[in-house]
Amino acid sequence: MTEKTALTPATHTTPPAKFSHGVKKGNILQVAGQVGFLPAVEGQAPTPAGPTLREQTLQTLANVKAILEEGGASWDDAMMIRVYLTDVAHFAEMNAIYNAYFEEQGLKEAPAARTTVYVGLPKGLLIEIDALAVLS
């Protein structure tokens, strides 16, 4: 049987409940929902990257990428990305930021993606992203 490994990059805080930022089992890596918190600072509460959708989206993508890399994966291994927005009015802006980001990353093939509006994020957070990757 393949061992399951929890992933928490040094840039991330310890989760507030019993879950992992990412889990790898065999060649499958699931990244838990990430938000736009800046890299962790010991003894300080998590801090959002900023108040704007752009700041939070770019930091959220960086946080997802850090977990992928911790598990030996890259964006090219991502099969599915799920985006959760808190405001339907943010769809167009998020799509523009997302497209530019992945163009800069040199992504060979785009993963499947889903975006939905979800209003349950903590106050001030505008976006959450999770990903599923399959390593070759």
XYZ file of N, CA, C and O in Angstrom:
544
model
N 0.820 -1.186 0.000
C 0.000 0.000 0.000
C 0.868 1.256 0.000
O 1.883 1.308 0.674
N 0.449 2.267 -0.719
C 1.186 3.522 -0.800
C 0.928 4.372 0.428
O -0.206 4.520 0.873
N 2.003 4.946 0.960
C 1.898 5.783 2.156
C 1.333 7.160 1.815
O 1.612 7.726 0.770
N 0.530 7.687 2.715
C -0.033 9.026 2.569
C 0.870 9.997 3.330
O 1.220 9.760 4.486
N 1.227 11.122 2.680
C 2.125 12.102 3.278
C 1.457 13.467 3.318
O 1.011 13.976 2.285
N 1.393 14.062 4.508
C 0.859 15.418 4.667
C 1.934 16.422 4.273
O 3.114 16.224 4.566
N 1.515 17.497 3.637
C 2.448 18.521 3.158
C 2.123 19.877 3.780
O 0.990 20.347 3.687
N 3.119 20.491 4.396
C 2.991 21.851 4.903
C 4.307 22.573 4.621
O 5.292 22.357 5.323
N 4.353 23.400 3.570
C 5.575 24.151 3.278
C 5.948 25.084 4.428
O 5.082 25.502 5.208
N 7.215 25.428 4.528
C 7.697 26.320 5.587
C 7.010 27.684 5.534
O 6.928 28.378 6.544
N 6.503 28.080 4.378
C 5.844 29.377 4.223
C 4.427 29.401 4.769
O 3.811 30.459 4.844
N 3.906 28.252 5.141
C 2.506 28.135 5.574
C 2.399 27.946 7.082
O 3.255 27.327 7.704
N 1.317 28.466 7.641
C 1.048 28.270 9.060
C 0.504 26.864 9.280
O 0.009 26.222 8.349
N 0.585 26.395 10.495
C -0.043 25.121 10.848
C -1.549 25.309 10.716
O -2.086 26.306 11.198
N -2.232 24.392 10.051
C -3.684 24.539 9.902
C -4.379 24.663 11.255
O -3.944 24.056 12.234
N -5.471 25.436 11.311
C -6.175 25.657 12.570
C -7.011 24.468 13.037
O -7.489 24.453 14.161
N -7.192 23.482 12.187
C -7.962 22.287 12.536
C -7.184 21.074 12.036
O -6.098 21.212 11.469
N -7.731 19.898 12.210
C -7.030 18.669 11.826
C -7.169 18.426 10.320
O -7.997 17.639 9.871
N -6.376 19.153 9.545
C -6.275 18.920 8.107
C -4.885 19.336 7.654
O -4.143 19.952 8.406
N -4.548 18.970 6.450
C -3.234 19.287 5.884
C -3.400 20.272 4.741
O -4.426 20.280 4.065
N -2.371 21.070 4.500
C -2.404 21.974 3.348
C -2.396 21.184 2.049
O -2.944 21.616 1.041
N -1.769 20.038 2.081
C -1.744 19.156 0.924
C -1.493 17.738 1.381
O -0.944 17.516 2.458
N -1.900 16.769 0.554
C -1.672 15.364 0.852
C -1.243 14.683 -0.439
O -1.852 14.880 -1.498
N -0.190 13.887 -0.317
C 0.310 13.126 -1.463
C 0.205 11.640 -1.137
O 0.576 11.215 -0.039
N -0.332 10.881 -2.069
C -0.386 9.440 -1.940
C -0.113 8.864 -3.318
O -0.856 9.133 -4.264
N 0.974 8.124 -3.415
C 1.385 7.617 -4.726
C 1.701 8.796 -5.630
O 2.439 9.695 -5.249
N 1.090 8.805 -6.796
C 1.341 9.907 -7.728
C 0.221 10.958 -7.720
O 0.149 11.800 -8.599
N -0.624 10.922 -6.698
C -1.736 11.885 -6.575
C -1.408 12.888 -5.478
O -0.989 12.515 -4.386
N -1.605 14.153 -5.769
C -1.381 15.219 -4.794
C -2.608 16.121 -4.779
O -2.974 16.681 -5.812
N -3.240 16.222 -3.631
C -4.389 17.112 -3.466
C -3.957 18.302 -2.620
O -3.462 18.132 -1.514
N -4.147 19.496 -3.169
C -3.874 20.730 -2.434
C -5.195 21.197 -1.837
O -6.182 21.364 -2.546
N -5.202 21.389 -0.521
C -6.396 21.892 0.156
C -6.638 23.336 -0.251
O -5.738 24.017 -0.758
N -7.837 23.820 -0.006
C -8.168 25.202 -0.325
C -7.190 26.166 0.325
O -6.949 26.108 1.530
N -6.622 27.035 -0.500
C -5.660 28.034 -0.038
C -6.255 29.417 -0.241
O -7.033 29.640 -1.173
N -5.872 30.328 0.625
C -6.301 31.719 0.508
C -5.059 32.606 0.385
O -3.941 32.117 0.424
N -5.276 33.903 0.270
C -4.195 34.838 0.008
C -3.439 35.323 1.224
O -3.148 36.520 1.327
N -3.084 34.432 2.130
C -2.264 34.822 3.270
C -0.806 34.927 2.850
O -0.304 34.079 2.106
N -0.139 35.951 3.357
C 1.297 36.110 3.148
C 2.035 34.973 3.838
O 1.476 34.305 4.711
N 3.318 34.736 3.478
C 4.076 33.688 4.176
C 4.021 33.868 5.691
O 4.006 34.995 6.199
N 3.980 32.744 6.370
C 3.831 32.722 7.823
C 4.993 33.412 8.529
O 6.145 33.302 8.109
N 4.656 34.121 9.593
C 5.644 34.718 10.490
C 5.347 34.156 11.871
O 4.235 34.327 12.385
N 6.341 33.470 12.445
C 6.149 32.831 13.755
C 5.615 33.818 14.784
O 6.116 34.933 14.910
N 4.576 33.403 15.481
C 3.999 34.213 16.534
C 3.000 35.256 16.072
O 2.441 35.988 16.882
N 2.776 35.345 14.750
C 1.814 36.318 14.229
C 0.653 35.599 13.550
O 0.838 34.546 12.946
N -0.506 36.192 13.648
C -1.685 35.644 12.971
C -1.500 35.766 11.458
O -0.793 36.663 10.991
N -2.115 34.869 10.690
C -2.036 34.982 9.227
C -2.540 36.349 8.756
O -3.508 36.882 9.295
N -1.845 36.897 7.740
C -2.161 38.224 7.226
C -2.491 38.144 5.739
O -1.691 37.612 4.961
N -3.639 38.660 5.303
C -3.950 38.680 3.869
C -2.927 39.524 3.093
O -2.377 40.496 3.626
N -2.683 39.145 1.850
C -1.725 39.851 0.996
C -2.136 41.293 0.752
O -1.297 42.134 0.453
N -3.388 41.579 0.859
C -3.898 42.929 0.642
C -5.398 42.876 0.473
O -5.983 41.791 0.449
N -5.995 44.023 0.310
C -7.453 44.056 0.212
C -7.991 43.776 -1.195
O -9.176 43.519 -1.347
N -7.126 43.814 -2.217
C -7.630 43.686 -3.585
C -7.678 42.237 -4.053
O -6.921 41.384 -3.579
N -8.546 41.978 -5.011
C -8.647 40.650 -5.601
C -7.319 40.270 -6.248
O -6.875 39.135 -6.127
N -6.670 41.195 -6.915
C -5.382 40.913 -7.580
C -4.338 40.443 -6.567
O -3.683 39.417 -6.765
N -4.159 41.193 -5.483
C -3.166 40.834 -4.470
C -3.465 39.459 -3.888
O -2.566 38.612 -3.757
N -4.716 39.223 -3.554
C -5.086 37.960 -2.936
C -5.003 36.789 -3.913
O -4.571 35.695 -3.548
N -5.378 37.009 -5.171
C -5.312 35.929 -6.157
C -3.876 35.517 -6.413
O -3.551 34.319 -6.420
N -2.991 36.484 -6.611
C -1.587 36.155 -6.876
C -0.953 35.443 -5.685
O -0.193 34.480 -5.859
N -1.269 35.874 -4.463
C -0.719 35.207 -3.285
C -1.314 33.815 -3.116
O -0.611 32.866 -2.762
N -2.591 33.676 -3.409
C -3.233 32.364 -3.311
C -2.598 31.391 -4.296
O -2.291 30.244 -3.942
N -2.373 31.835 -5.519
C -1.713 30.979 -6.512
C -0.298 30.621 -6.061
O 0.143 29.480 -6.229
N 0.416 31.563 -5.464
C 1.763 31.281 -4.939
C 1.690 30.240 -3.821
O 2.556 29.363 -3.725
N 0.659 30.330 -2.985
C 0.505 29.368 -1.894
C 0.197 27.966 -2.419
O 0.726 26.974 -1.916
N -0.650 27.880 -3.438
C -0.940 26.581 -4.058
C 0.336 26.022 -4.686
O 0.678 24.847 -4.502
N 1.066 26.864 -5.395
C 2.305 26.436 -6.059
C 3.314 25.904 -5.039
O 3.992 24.902 -5.292
N 3.417 26.551 -3.887
C 4.358 26.107 -2.851
C 4.033 24.683 -2.385
O 4.942 23.873 -2.148
N 2.758 24.370 -2.271
C 2.362 23.019 -1.848
C 2.624 22.014 -2.958
O 3.114 20.906 -2.708
N 2.320 22.394 -4.201
C 2.641 21.515 -5.325
C 4.127 21.182 -5.312
O 4.524 20.009 -5.417
N 4.956 22.194 -5.176
C 6.406 21.990 -5.191
C 6.872 21.163 -3.999
O 7.771 20.321 -4.132
N 6.269 21.373 -2.828
C 6.603 20.585 -1.637
C 6.355 19.101 -1.890
O 7.062 18.245 -1.374
N 5.365 18.802 -2.723
C 5.026 17.418 -3.050
C 5.703 16.904 -4.306
O 5.386 15.816 -4.781
N 6.621 17.697 -4.884
C 7.342 17.258 -6.074
C 6.594 17.477 -7.372
O 6.913 16.871 -8.393
N 5.615 18.357 -7.357
C 4.795 18.621 -8.545
C 5.008 20.058 -9.028
O 5.664 20.864 -8.368
N 4.422 20.343 -10.165
C 4.428 21.700 -10.726
C 3.036 21.979 -11.282
O 2.173 21.097 -11.289
N 2.853 23.192 -11.761
C 1.558 23.516 -12.376
C 1.257 22.591 -13.549
O 0.105 22.297 -13.833
N 2.285 22.112 -14.256
C 2.046 21.216 -15.388
C 1.464 19.876 -14.952
O 0.892 19.155 -15.762
N 1.615 19.535 -13.667
C 1.022 18.306 -13.142
C -0.417 18.504 -12.688
O -1.111 17.527 -12.393
N -0.860 19.750 -12.602
C -2.219 20.044 -12.129
C -3.239 19.572 -13.154
O -3.165 19.905 -14.330
N -4.190 18.783 -12.671
C -5.259 18.265 -13.524
C -6.535 19.073 -13.354
O -7.326 19.192 -14.282
N -6.742 19.616 -12.144
C -7.970 20.341 -11.841
C -7.656 21.467 -10.871
O -6.921 21.274 -9.904
N -8.195 22.630 -11.156
C -8.092 23.780 -10.262
C -9.510 24.260 -9.991
O -10.297 24.454 -10.919
N -9.814 24.442 -8.710
C -11.128 24.954 -8.325
C -10.933 26.304 -7.653
O -10.113 26.439 -6.737
N -11.670 27.283 -8.135
C -11.586 28.648 -7.626
C -12.922 28.999 -6.979
O -13.982 28.764 -7.565
N -12.853 29.565 -5.790
C -14.047 29.985 -5.061
C -13.939 31.489 -4.834
O -12.988 31.958 -4.202
N -14.872 32.232 -5.374
C -14.917 33.684 -5.217
C -16.032 34.054 -4.245
O -17.022 33.338 -4.145
N -15.891 35.193 -3.582
C -16.942 35.640 -2.672
C -17.904 36.619 -3.339
O -18.891 37.004 -2.735
N -17.614 37.005 -4.582
C -18.449 37.993 -5.264
C -18.514 37.664 -6.750
O -17.475 37.587 -7.423
N -19.717 37.479 -7.271
C -19.889 37.153 -8.684
C -19.299 38.245 -9.586
O -18.854 37.961 -10.699
N -19.233 39.460 -9.106
C -18.680 40.567 -9.891
C -17.175 40.412 -10.127
O -16.608 41.121 -10.957
N -16.512 39.495 -9.428
C -15.061 39.313 -9.565
C -14.660 38.322 -10.664
O -13.468 38.147 -10.926
N -15.629 37.670 -11.303
C -15.301 36.650 -12.307
C -14.369 37.170 -13.394
O -13.330 36.569 -13.661
N -14.701 38.256 -14.049
C -13.901 38.751 -15.175
C -12.499 39.153 -14.732
O -11.510 38.807 -15.389
N -12.403 39.861 -13.615
C -11.084 40.276 -13.118
C -10.240 39.055 -12.746
O -9.056 38.979 -13.078
N -10.849 38.095 -12.059
C -10.098 36.896 -11.679
C -9.632 36.151 -12.922
O -8.482 35.709 -12.987
N -10.479 36.011 -13.934
C -10.076 35.321 -15.161
C -8.889 36.006 -15.823
O -7.972 35.346 -16.303
N -8.866 37.322 -15.844
C -7.746 38.058 -16.437
C -6.462 37.824 -15.642
O -5.391 37.591 -16.228
N -6.540 37.875 -14.324
C -5.371 37.642 -13.464
C -4.884 36.203 -13.641
O -3.676 35.950 -13.805
N -5.804 35.259 -13.627
C -5.512 33.828 -13.779
C -4.816 33.566 -15.116
O -3.777 32.903 -15.171
N -5.377 34.091 -16.203
C -4.788 33.877 -17.532
C -3.383 34.449 -17.624
O -2.465 33.804 -18.147
N -3.175 35.671 -17.128
C -1.851 36.298 -17.164
C -0.857 35.512 -16.310
O 0.295 35.296 -16.714
N -1.293 35.072 -15.129
C -0.414 34.305 -14.238
C 0.075 33.039 -14.929
O 1.278 32.747 -14.950
N -0.838 32.265 -15.507
C -0.428 30.998 -16.114
C 0.358 31.206 -17.405
O 1.202 30.375 -17.741
N 0.137 32.307 -18.075
C 0.978 32.630 -19.230
C 2.411 32.882 -18.759
O 3.366 32.381 -19.346
N 2.571 33.644 -17.678
C 3.901 33.908 -17.102
C 4.561 32.631 -16.597
O 5.786 32.508 -16.629
N 3.779 31.674 -16.112
C 4.320 30.413 -15.604
C 4.754 29.477 -16.730
O 5.404 28.470 -16.477
N 4.379 29.796 -17.967
C 4.743 28.946 -19.097
C 4.027 27.608 -19.096
O 4.567 26.605 -19.550
N 2.799 27.604 -18.586
C 2.020 26.373 -18.503
C 1.845 25.776 -19.905
O 1.402 26.459 -20.831
N 2.200 24.483 -20.048
C 2.120 23.827 -21.359
C 0.675 23.561 -21.763
O 0.268 23.867 -22.869
N -0.091 22.949 -20.865
C -1.497 22.640 -21.120
C -2.312 23.094 -19.912
O -1.952 22.804 -18.776
N -3.396 23.768 -20.170
C -4.244 24.259 -19.078
C -4.971 23.091 -18.406
O -5.456 22.186 -19.086
N -5.040 23.103 -17.073
C -5.816 22.077 -16.376
C -7.314 22.368 -16.511
O -7.702 23.469 -16.898
N -8.106 21.384 -16.174
C -9.536 21.638 -16.060
C -9.716 22.627 -14.913
O -8.890 22.686 -13.999
N -10.765 23.411 -14.968
C -10.975 24.408 -13.913
C -12.466 24.600 -13.671
O -13.291 24.365 -14.550
N -12.751 25.052 -12.458
C -14.128 25.353 -12.076
C -14.084 26.570 -11.175
O -13.242 26.660 -10.277
N -14.969 27.515 -11.420
C -15.072 28.690 -10.558
C -16.505 28.792 -10.063
O -17.446 28.621 -10.835
N -16.642 29.062 -8.787
C -17.964 29.206 -8.198
C -17.937 30.339 -7.185
O -16.861 30.758 -6.761
N -19.078 30.831 -6.839
C -19.173 31.867 -5.816
C -19.505 31.183 -4.497
O -20.419 30.367 -4.422
N -18.729 31.525 -3.495
C -18.860 30.935 -2.162
C -18.726 32.063 -1.153
O -17.747 32.811 -1.190
N -19.667 32.224 -0.297
C -19.657 33.379 0.610
C -19.184 33.038 2.022
O -19.262 33.869 2.910
N -18.631 31.847 2.226
C -18.257 31.426 3.568
C -16.821 31.680 3.980
O -16.386 31.172 4.994
N -16.058 32.451 3.220
C -14.675 32.723 3.610
C -14.628 33.724 4.765
O -15.531 34.548 4.909
N -13.559 33.670 5.571
C -13.428 34.648 6.655
C -13.443 36.084 6.113
O -13.037 36.339 4.975
N -13.888 36.999 6.952
C -14.014 38.411 6.579
C -12.724 38.940 5.936
O -11.633 38.717 6.442
N -12.887 39.620 4.811
C -11.760 40.233 4.120
C -11.123 39.362 3.058
O -10.402 39.856 2.205
N -11.388 38.052 3.085
C -10.815 37.170 2.068
C -11.763 37.070 0.882
O -12.971 36.913 1.055
N -11.208 37.181 -0.311
C -12.011 37.263 -1.531
C -11.953 36.018 -2.401
O -12.781 35.854 -3.300
N -10.947 35.152 -2.174
C -10.742 34.020 -3.072
C -10.102 32.854 -2.327
O -9.319 33.047 -1.395
N -10.461 31.660 -2.759
C -9.834 30.421 -2.283
C -9.610 29.546 -3.505
O -10.430 29.538 -4.432
N -8.488 28.832 -3.533
C -8.165 27.966 -4.667
C -7.630 26.642 -4.143
O -6.805 26.617 -3.226
N -8.099 25.528 -4.743
C -7.494 24.228 -4.458
C -7.100 23.586 -5.784
O -7.477 24.080 -6.849
N -6.312 22.528 -5.703
C -5.831 21.885 -6.931
C -5.619 20.396 -6.706
O -5.323 19.955 -5.601
N -5.764 19.651 -7.779
C -5.466 18.223 -7.807
C -4.394 18.015 -8.854
O -4.539 18.454 -9.998
N -3.318 17.332 -8.467
C -2.221 17.075 -9.402
C -1.938 15.571 -9.461
O -2.116 14.860 -8.475
N -1.485 15.132 -10.627
C -1.040 13.750 -10.817
C 0.392 13.841 -11.324
O 0.658 14.439 -12.376
N 1.298 13.264 -10.534
C 2.716 13.290 -10.894
C 3.049 12.151 -11.834
O 2.500 11.062 -11.709
N 3.947 12.437 -12.772
C 4.317 11.391 -13.734
C 5.430 10.531 -13.198
O 6.025 10.757 -12.223
